Amino acid sequence: MTTLCRRAFSLVELLVVIAILATLVALALSAVQRVRGAAAKTQCANRLRQIGLAHHHYHGAHGALPPGVTVGGPGEQFKYMTWQTRLLPFLEQEPVWKSAVEAFRLRPDDFRASPPHLIGVHMPAFVCPSDPLAQQPRTLSGTTFAYTSYLGVSGTRQTRHDGTLYADSKTRFADITDGTSQTVMVGERPPSTDGISGWWYAGQGQNEDGSADSVLSTGERASSFFFSGCSTAPSEFGPGRPDDQCAGLHFWSMHPGGAHFLLADGSVRFLPYTAKDVLPLLATRAGGETAELP
């Protein structure tokens, strides 16, 4: 009578199989993460394209692009309203726009009064899916604030106003003599770590001009308590970290290697951080510079 013997796995063989399975799982997870990251990056660019289309519709209706932030003078009804709030009717958000107008009518003296103001209302259209800092509203000192991943490009310095979106700006496409395909209008920058800057609805900014809040220059300087301890030298385009408050002074994103920018012609380009010397040339509307997009 023949006895059949079934050989069992040795401990070494079992460990090898486990190691192979672990490697395959790790590779699969890495692939899934890459696919998700690519999808989020694409959606981020698409939201910028929608913002670009809204800018063009706004220009068609009003003869100029929206102010980067409204400062105005005494009696200004929409004081510190951002360009994003003004785009609401052109992003299929007419009811939200009407609520904002009514809120500013009732409380023109304090946009932080919520209600009636919408300072804490989350607007996905203004948030990049890759940006965790802007995904949810945050409560600071009893007031809830909602954030944006996109800031208007005010120019090369916050006081020069040589870009397209800045305090009380009314830029026309005809004013962009550098060419709409050679001028950046909006760029990525996650909200500041402490949540003080990066509100989509309204905001004073560093110097009550929206600086580093709703608009940002390519050479922003720290000039208020918002960025206490940060260098007062001009900032430049480069990588940032979610835990670095000073990263709020320059354009950057959660995407590896660079950030998306909306050009005045409505197109979106992903600029690598190696383009830090080119970005200031693209930030002016009428600087007369010649710059080649990377």
mmCIF file of C-alpha atoms in Angstrom:
data_model
loop_
_atom_site.group_PDB
_atom_site.id
_atom_site.type_symbol
_atom_site.label_atom_id
_atom_site.label_comp_id
_atom_site.label_asym_id
_atom_site.label_seq_id
_atom_site.Cartn_x
_atom_site.Cartn_y
_atom_site.Cartn_z
ATOM 1 C CA MET A 1 0.000 0.000 0.000
ATOM 2 C CA THR A 2 1.410 3.337 -1.093
ATOM 3 C CA THR A 3 1.201 6.201 1.361
ATOM 4 C CA LEU A 4 0.807 9.694 -0.138
ATOM 5 C CA CYS A 5 2.653 12.403 1.789
ATOM 6 C CA ARG A 6 1.684 16.053 1.327
ATOM 7 C CA ARG A 7 4.609 18.378 1.871
ATOM 8 C CA ALA A 8 3.770 21.466 3.962
ATOM 9 C CA PHE A 9 5.207 24.960 3.442
ATOM 10 C CA SER A 10 8.337 25.629 5.368
ATOM 11 C CA LEU A 11 8.549 28.767 7.500
ATOM 12 C CA VAL A 12 10.965 30.336 5.020
ATOM 13 C CA GLU A 13 8.638 29.686 2.088
ATOM 14 C CA LEU A 14 5.698 31.119 4.014
ATOM 15 C CA LEU A 15 7.661 34.253 4.820
ATOM 16 C CA VAL A 16 8.642 34.633 1.171
ATOM 17 C CA VAL A 17 5.002 34.352 0.069
ATOM 18 C CA ILE A 18 3.940 36.921 2.688
ATOM 19 C CA ALA A 19 6.693 39.274 1.554
ATOM 20 C CA ILE A 20 5.629 38.953 -2.085
ATOM 21 C CA LEU A 21 1.987 39.595 -1.197
ATOM 22 C CA ALA A 22 2.965 42.619 0.914
ATOM 23 C CA THR A 23 5.001 44.024 -1.989
ATOM 24 C CA LEU A 24 2.092 43.526 -4.409
ATOM 25 C CA VAL A 25 -0.321 45.229 -2.000
ATOM 26 C CA ALA A 26 2.107 48.139 -1.533
ATOM 27 C CA LEU A 27 2.484 48.534 -5.296
ATOM 28 C CA ALA A 28 -1.296 48.412 -5.747
ATOM 29 C CA LEU A 29 -1.877 51.023 -3.041
ATOM 30 C CA SER A 30 0.810 53.241 -4.535
ATOM 31 C CA ALA A 31 -0.832 52.971 -7.945
ATOM 32 C CA VAL A 32 -4.237 53.804 -6.469
ATOM 33 C CA GLN A 33 -2.797 56.841 -4.689
ATOM 34 C CA ARG A 34 -1.155 58.039 -7.901
ATOM 35 C CA VAL A 35 -4.403 57.666 -9.805
ATOM 36 C CA ARG A 36 -6.316 59.528 -7.099
ATOM 37 C CA GLY A 37 -3.679 62.267 -7.040
ATOM 38 C CA ALA A 38 -3.843 62.638 -10.810
ATOM 39 C CA ALA A 39 -7.643 62.789 -10.708
ATOM 40 C CA ALA A 40 -7.590 65.450 -7.963
ATOM 41 C CA LYS A 41 -5.032 67.467 -9.931
ATOM 42 C CA THR A 42 -7.216 67.332 -13.043
ATOM 43 C CA GLN A 43 -10.293 68.380 -11.069
ATOM 44 C CA CYS A 44 -8.295 71.227 -9.531
ATOM 45 C CA ALA A 45 -7.379 72.515 -12.992
ATOM 46 C CA ASN A 46 -10.980 72.145 -14.174
ATOM 47 C CA ARG A 47 -12.241 74.289 -11.304
ATOM 48 C CA LEU A 48 -9.762 76.973 -12.315
ATOM 49 C CA ARG A 49 -11.050 76.775 -15.887
ATOM 50 C CA GLN A 50 -14.592 77.347 -14.612
ATOM 51 C CA ILE A 51 -13.321 80.347 -12.652
ATOM 52 C CA GLY A 52 -11.683 81.618 -15.843
ATOM 53 C CA LEU A 53 -14.935 81.244 -17.772
ATOM 54 C CA ALA A 54 -16.770 83.111 -14.999
ATOM 55 C CA HIS A 55 -14.233 85.949 -15.235
ATOM 56 C CA HIS A 56 -14.906 86.259 -18.962
ATOM 57 C CA HIS A 57 -18.664 86.302 -18.413
ATOM 58 C CA TYR A 58 -18.233 88.925 -15.676
ATOM 59 C CA HIS A 59 -16.120 91.042 -18.026
ATOM 60 C CA GLY A 60 -18.793 90.728 -20.700
ATOM 61 C CA ALA A 61 -21.481 91.901 -18.277
ATOM 62 C CA HIS A 62 -19.529 94.685 -16.539
ATOM 63 C CA GLY A 63 -16.898 95.760 -19.047
ATOM 64 C CA ALA A 64 -14.042 94.844 -16.702
ATOM 65 C CA LEU A 65 -12.816 92.063 -14.445
ATOM 66 C CA PRO A 66 -14.049 92.117 -10.830
ATOM 67 C CA PRO A 67 -12.063 94.000 -8.192
ATOM 68 C CA GLY A 68 -9.533 91.746 -6.468
ATOM 69 C CA VAL A 69 -11.075 92.985 -3.244
ATOM 70 C CA THR A 70 -13.351 95.961 -2.668
ATOM 71 C CA VAL A 71 -12.016 98.612 -0.313
ATOM 72 C CA GLY A 72 -13.797 101.743 -1.498
ATOM 73 C CA GLY A 73 -14.316 104.759 0.686
ATOM 74 C CA PRO A 74 -16.686 105.833 3.468
ATOM 75 C CA GLY A 75 -20.097 104.271 3.035
ATOM 76 C CA GLU A 76 -18.880 101.449 0.797
ATOM 77 C CA GLN A 77 -21.550 98.733 0.936
ATOM 78 C CA PHE A 78 -19.353 95.832 -0.194
ATOM 79 C CA LYS A 79 -16.248 96.616 1.832
ATOM 80 C CA TYR A 80 -13.710 93.742 1.686
ATOM 81 C CA MET A 81 -15.852 91.660 -0.663
ATOM 82 C CA THR A 82 -13.573 89.430 -2.757
ATOM 83 C CA TRP A 83 -13.479 88.790 -6.498
ATOM 84 C CA GLN A 84 -14.746 85.280 -5.825
ATOM 85 C CA THR A 85 -17.937 86.515 -4.203
ATOM 86 C CA ARG A 86 -18.590 88.735 -7.226
ATOM 87 C CA LEU A 87 -18.211 85.759 -9.558
ATOM 88 C CA LEU A 88 -20.994 83.784 -7.850
ATOM 89 C CA PRO A 89 -23.731 84.691 -10.392
ATOM 90 C CA PHE A 90 -21.459 83.438 -13.176
ATOM 91 C CA LEU A 91 -20.813 80.123 -11.432
ATOM 92 C CA GLU A 92 -24.510 79.211 -11.213
ATOM 93 C CA GLN A 93 -24.651 80.481 -7.641
ATOM 94 C CA GLU A 94 -27.178 83.307 -8.078
ATOM 95 C CA PRO A 95 -29.068 82.519 -4.813
ATOM 96 C CA VAL A 96 -25.804 82.649 -2.832
ATOM 97 C CA TRP A 97 -24.924 85.966 -4.497
ATOM 98 C CA LYS A 98 -28.298 87.445 -3.589
ATOM 99 C CA SER A 99 -27.826 86.322 0.016
ATOM 100 C CA ALA A 100 -24.394 87.966 0.060
ATOM 101 C CA VAL A 101 -25.767 91.242 -1.308
ATOM 102 C CA GLU A 102 -28.496 91.252 1.326
ATOM 103 C CA ALA A 103 -25.969 90.473 4.074
ATOM 104 C CA PHE A 104 -23.738 93.362 3.047
ATOM 105 C CA ARG A 105 -26.794 95.625 2.930
ATOM 106 C CA LEU A 106 -27.736 94.662 6.473
ATOM 107 C CA ARG A 107 -24.215 94.602 7.925
ATOM 108 C CA PRO A 108 -21.852 96.624 5.702
ATOM 109 C CA ASP A 109 -19.759 97.382 8.781
ATOM 110 C CA ASP A 110 -18.817 93.797 9.697
ATOM 111 C CA PHE A 111 -18.425 90.981 7.167
ATOM 112 C CA ARG A 112 -17.583 88.607 10.036
ATOM 113 C CA ALA A 113 -21.135 88.777 11.376
ATOM 114 C CA SER A 114 -22.425 85.306 10.662
ATOM 115 C CA PRO A 115 -25.339 85.330 10.149
ATOM 116 C CA PRO A 116 -26.274 87.214 8.042
ATOM 117 C CA HIS A 117 -22.891 87.048 6.288
ATOM 118 C CA LEU A 118 -21.761 83.895 4.472
ATOM 119 C CA ILE A 119 -18.172 83.940 5.731
ATOM 120 C CA GLY A 120 -18.497 80.341 6.948
ATOM 121 C CA VAL A 121 -20.283 78.878 3.911
ATOM 122 C CA HIS A 122 -18.118 76.294 2.133
ATOM 123 C CA MET A 123 -17.920 76.783 -1.654
ATOM 124 C CA PRO A 124 -16.377 73.753 -3.432
ATOM 125 C CA ALA A 125 -15.947 75.779 -6.639
ATOM 126 C CA PHE A 126 -13.157 77.722 -4.938
ATOM 127 C CA VAL A 127 -11.351 74.734 -3.408
ATOM 128 C CA CYS A 128 -8.771 72.444 -4.987
ATOM 129 C CA PRO A 129 -9.535 68.798 -4.081
ATOM 130 C CA SER A 130 -5.828 68.291 -3.289
ATOM 131 C CA ASP A 131 -5.832 71.062 -0.670
ATOM 132 C CA PRO A 132 -6.683 69.696 2.813
ATOM 133 C CA LEU A 133 -6.437 73.145 4.439
ATOM 134 C CA ALA A 134 -9.422 74.445 2.465
ATOM 135 C CA GLN A 135 -11.675 71.389 2.559
ATOM 136 C CA GLN A 136 -13.596 72.345 5.691
ATOM 137 C CA PRO A 137 -14.520 75.628 7.423
ATOM 138 C CA ARG A 138 -12.679 76.405 10.653
ATOM 139 C CA THR A 139 -13.882 78.255 13.745
ATOM 140 C CA LEU A 140 -11.611 80.995 15.066
ATOM 141 C CA SER A 141 -12.532 83.092 18.108
ATOM 142 C CA GLY A 142 -16.154 82.055 17.806
ATOM 143 C CA THR A 143 -16.544 82.798 14.071
ATOM 144 C CA THR A 144 -16.528 80.129 11.370
ATOM 145 C CA PHE A 145 -14.584 80.844 8.189
ATOM 146 C CA ALA A 146 -14.599 79.032 4.832
ATOM 147 C CA TYR A 147 -11.530 79.015 2.600
ATOM 148 C CA THR A 148 -10.233 79.063 -0.941
ATOM 149 C CA SER A 149 -7.269 77.444 -2.674
ATOM 150 C CA TYR A 150 -7.073 80.154 -5.347
ATOM 151 C CA LEU A 151 -5.874 83.753 -5.037
ATOM 152 C CA GLY A 152 -5.910 86.560 -7.585
ATOM 153 C CA VAL A 153 -2.549 87.704 -8.935
ATOM 154 C CA SER A 154 -2.098 91.330 -7.877
ATOM 155 C CA GLY A 155 1.259 91.763 -9.628
ATOM 156 C CA THR A 156 4.917 91.737 -8.652
ATOM 157 C CA ARG A 157 4.500 93.499 -5.270
ATOM 158 C CA GLN A 158 1.409 94.056 -3.161
ATOM 159 C CA THR A 159 1.699 97.854 -3.492
ATOM 160 C CA ARG A 160 2.470 98.068 -7.217
ATOM 161 C CA HIS A 161 -0.904 96.856 -8.482
ATOM 162 C CA ASP A 162 0.656 95.902 -11.811
ATOM 163 C CA GLY A 163 -1.317 92.658 -12.132
ATOM 164 C CA THR A 164 -4.973 92.028 -12.941
ATOM 165 C CA LEU A 165 -6.705 91.552 -9.557
ATOM 166 C CA TYR A 166 -5.938 93.901 -6.663
ATOM 167 C CA ALA A 167 -7.709 96.328 -4.312
ATOM 168 C CA ASP A 168 -10.496 98.161 -6.184
ATOM 169 C CA SER A 169 -9.125 96.994 -9.545
ATOM 170 C CA LYS A 170 -11.239 97.290 -12.687
ATOM 171 C CA THR A 171 -8.939 95.697 -15.215
ATOM 172 C CA ARG A 172 -10.172 95.399 -18.787
ATOM 173 C CA PHE A 173 -8.829 92.837 -21.207
ATOM 174 C CA ALA A 174 -7.734 95.786 -23.333
ATOM 175 C CA ASP A 175 -5.498 96.853 -20.430
ATOM 176 C CA ILE A 176 -3.589 93.564 -20.604
ATOM 177 C CA THR A 177 -1.186 94.678 -23.303
ATOM 178 C CA ASP A 178 1.294 91.920 -22.486
ATOM 179 C CA GLY A 179 -1.274 89.539 -23.982
ATOM 180 C CA THR A 180 -3.973 87.526 -22.247
ATOM 181 C CA SER A 181 -2.103 84.296 -23.038
ATOM 182 C CA GLN A 182 1.026 85.721 -21.369
ATOM 183 C CA THR A 183 -0.572 87.026 -18.162
ATOM 184 C CA VAL A 184 -1.485 84.974 -15.103
ATOM 185 C CA MET A 185 -4.669 86.047 -13.353
ATOM 186 C CA VAL A 186 -5.250 83.480 -10.570
ATOM 187 C CA GLY A 187 -2.913 80.998 -8.893
ATOM 188 C CA GLU A 188 -2.947 78.262 -6.282
ATOM 189 C CA ARG A 189 -2.099 78.939 -2.647
ATOM 190 C CA PRO A 190 -3.590 76.985 0.253
ATOM 191 C CA PRO A 191 -4.935 78.947 3.252
ATOM 192 C CA SER A 192 -2.464 79.928 5.947
ATOM 193 C CA THR A 193 -1.751 77.413 8.697
ATOM 194 C CA ASP A 194 -3.527 79.434 11.370
ATOM 195 C CA GLY A 195 -6.578 80.053 9.171
ATOM 196 C CA ILE A 196 -6.229 83.837 9.348
ATOM 197 C CA SER A 197 -5.867 84.323 5.595
ATOM 198 C CA GLY A 198 -7.427 82.689 2.577
ATOM 199 C CA TRP A 199 -11.152 83.419 3.088
ATOM 200 C CA TRP A 200 -13.159 83.262 -0.142
ATOM 201 C CA TYR A 201 -16.047 85.515 0.885
ATOM 202 C CA ALA A 202 -14.405 88.651 2.237
ATOM 203 C CA GLY A 203 -11.146 89.646 3.870
ATOM 204 C CA GLN A 204 -8.989 92.610 4.795
ATOM 205 C CA GLY A 205 -5.625 91.066 4.073
ATOM 206 C CA GLN A 206 -2.356 92.302 5.511
ATOM 207 C CA ASN A 207 -2.924 96.011 4.903
ATOM 208 C CA GLU A 208 -6.684 96.178 4.406
ATOM 209 C CA ASP A 209 -6.081 95.615 0.693
ATOM 210 C CA GLY A 210 -6.676 91.869 0.479
ATOM 211 C CA SER A 211 -2.944 91.177 0.481
ATOM 212 C CA ALA A 212 -2.174 87.452 1.012
ATOM 213 C CA ASP A 213 -5.872 86.905 1.731
ATOM 214 C CA SER A 214 -7.822 87.112 -1.528
ATOM 215 C CA VAL A 215 -5.000 88.405 -3.743
ATOM 216 C CA LEU A 216 -1.264 87.758 -3.760
ATOM 217 C CA SER A 217 1.744 89.146 -5.579
ATOM 218 C CA THR A 218 4.716 87.146 -6.812
ATOM 219 C CA GLY A 219 6.984 89.107 -4.470
ATOM 220 C CA GLU A 220 4.790 89.440 -1.369
ATOM 221 C CA ARG A 221 6.373 90.801 1.811
ATOM 222 C CA ALA A 222 5.350 90.093 5.393
ATOM 223 C CA SER A 223 3.928 93.379 6.631
ATOM 224 C CA SER A 224 1.509 92.516 9.427
ATOM 225 C CA PHE A 225 0.952 90.278 12.435
ATOM 226 C CA PHE A 226 -0.575 87.717 10.056
ATOM 227 C CA PHE A 227 2.952 86.626 9.210
ATOM 228 C CA SER A 228 4.841 87.584 12.332
ATOM 229 C CA GLY A 229 8.318 86.101 12.318
ATOM 230 C CA CYS A 230 8.431 85.662 8.535
ATOM 231 C CA SER A 231 11.066 87.335 6.389
ATOM 232 C CA THR A 232 10.230 90.813 5.128
ATOM 233 C CA ALA A 233 12.201 90.156 1.942
ATOM 234 C CA PRO A 234 10.137 89.606 -1.228
ATOM 235 C CA SER A 235 8.858 86.040 -1.424
ATOM 236 C CA GLU A 236 9.093 83.873 -4.519
ATOM 237 C CA PHE A 237 7.276 80.974 -6.113
ATOM 238 C CA GLY A 238 8.360 77.716 -4.521
ATOM 239 C CA PRO A 239 7.321 74.661 -2.513
ATOM 240 C CA GLY A 240 5.411 75.159 0.729
ATOM 241 C CA ARG A 241 4.269 73.122 3.711
ATOM 242 C CA PRO A 242 0.872 73.025 5.402
ATOM 243 C CA ASP A 243 2.526 73.667 8.787
ATOM 244 C CA ASP A 244 4.546 76.685 7.579
ATOM 245 C CA GLN A 245 2.743 79.974 8.203
ATOM 246 C CA CYS A 246 5.244 81.826 5.994
ATOM 247 C CA ALA A 247 4.204 79.703 2.993
ATOM 248 C CA GLY A 248 1.106 81.897 2.858
ATOM 249 C CA LEU A 249 3.280 84.630 1.343
ATOM 250 C CA HIS A 250 3.852 82.881 -1.983
ATOM 251 C CA PHE A 251 2.052 80.772 -4.542
ATOM 252 C CA TRP A 252 2.367 77.003 -4.079
ATOM 253 C CA SER A 253 0.193 73.908 -4.049
ATOM 254 C CA MET A 254 -0.187 70.419 -2.654
ATOM 255 C CA HIS A 255 0.685 68.977 -6.068
ATOM 256 C CA PRO A 256 4.246 67.728 -6.496
ATOM 257 C CA GLY A 257 6.567 70.052 -8.365
ATOM 258 C CA GLY A 258 4.493 73.156 -8.982
ATOM 259 C CA ALA A 259 1.061 74.798 -9.060
ATOM 260 C CA HIS A 260 -1.769 75.622 -11.446
ATOM 261 C CA PHE A 261 -2.278 79.136 -12.781
ATOM 262 C CA LEU A 262 -5.207 80.607 -14.672
ATOM 263 C CA LEU A 263 -4.195 82.858 -17.532
ATOM 264 C CA ALA A 264 -6.257 85.840 -18.632
ATOM 265 C CA ASP A 265 -7.273 84.063 -21.846
ATOM 266 C CA GLY A 266 -9.042 81.424 -19.738
ATOM 267 C CA SER A 267 -6.469 78.663 -20.146
ATOM 268 C CA VAL A 268 -4.855 76.854 -17.214
ATOM 269 C CA ARG A 269 -1.179 75.944 -17.023
ATOM 270 C CA PHE A 270 0.742 73.923 -14.465
ATOM 271 C CA LEU A 271 3.942 75.846 -13.765
ATOM 272 C CA PRO A 272 6.904 74.051 -12.164
ATOM 273 C CA TYR A 273 8.733 75.692 -9.283
ATOM 274 C CA THR A 274 11.713 76.080 -11.620
ATOM 275 C CA ALA A 275 9.676 78.871 -13.262
ATOM 276 C CA LYS A 276 10.145 81.142 -10.220
ATOM 277 C CA ASP A 277 12.017 83.735 -12.314
ATOM 278 C CA VAL A 278 9.446 83.616 -15.109
ATOM 279 C CA LEU A 279 6.345 83.998 -12.933
ATOM 280 C CA PRO A 280 6.947 87.701 -12.068
ATOM 281 C CA LEU A 281 7.128 88.445 -15.809
ATOM 282 C CA LEU A 282 3.799 86.688 -16.315
ATOM 283 C CA ALA A 283 2.234 88.509 -13.347
ATOM 284 C CA THR A 284 2.194 91.975 -14.948
ATOM 285 C CA ARG A 285 -0.565 93.062 -17.271
ATOM 286 C CA ALA A 286 1.410 95.734 -19.119
ATOM 287 C CA GLY A 287 5.058 95.318 -18.181
ATOM 288 C CA GLY A 288 6.248 94.872 -21.723
ATOM 289 C CA GLU A 289 8.239 91.773 -20.789
ATOM 290 C CA THR A 290 8.749 88.777 -23.016
ATOM 291 C CA ALA A 291 8.291 85.497 -21.191
ATOM 292 C CA GLU A 292 8.051 81.963 -22.476
ATOM 293 C CA LEU A 293 5.731 79.660 -20.580
ATOM 294 C CA PRO A 294 7.534 76.548 -19.362
#
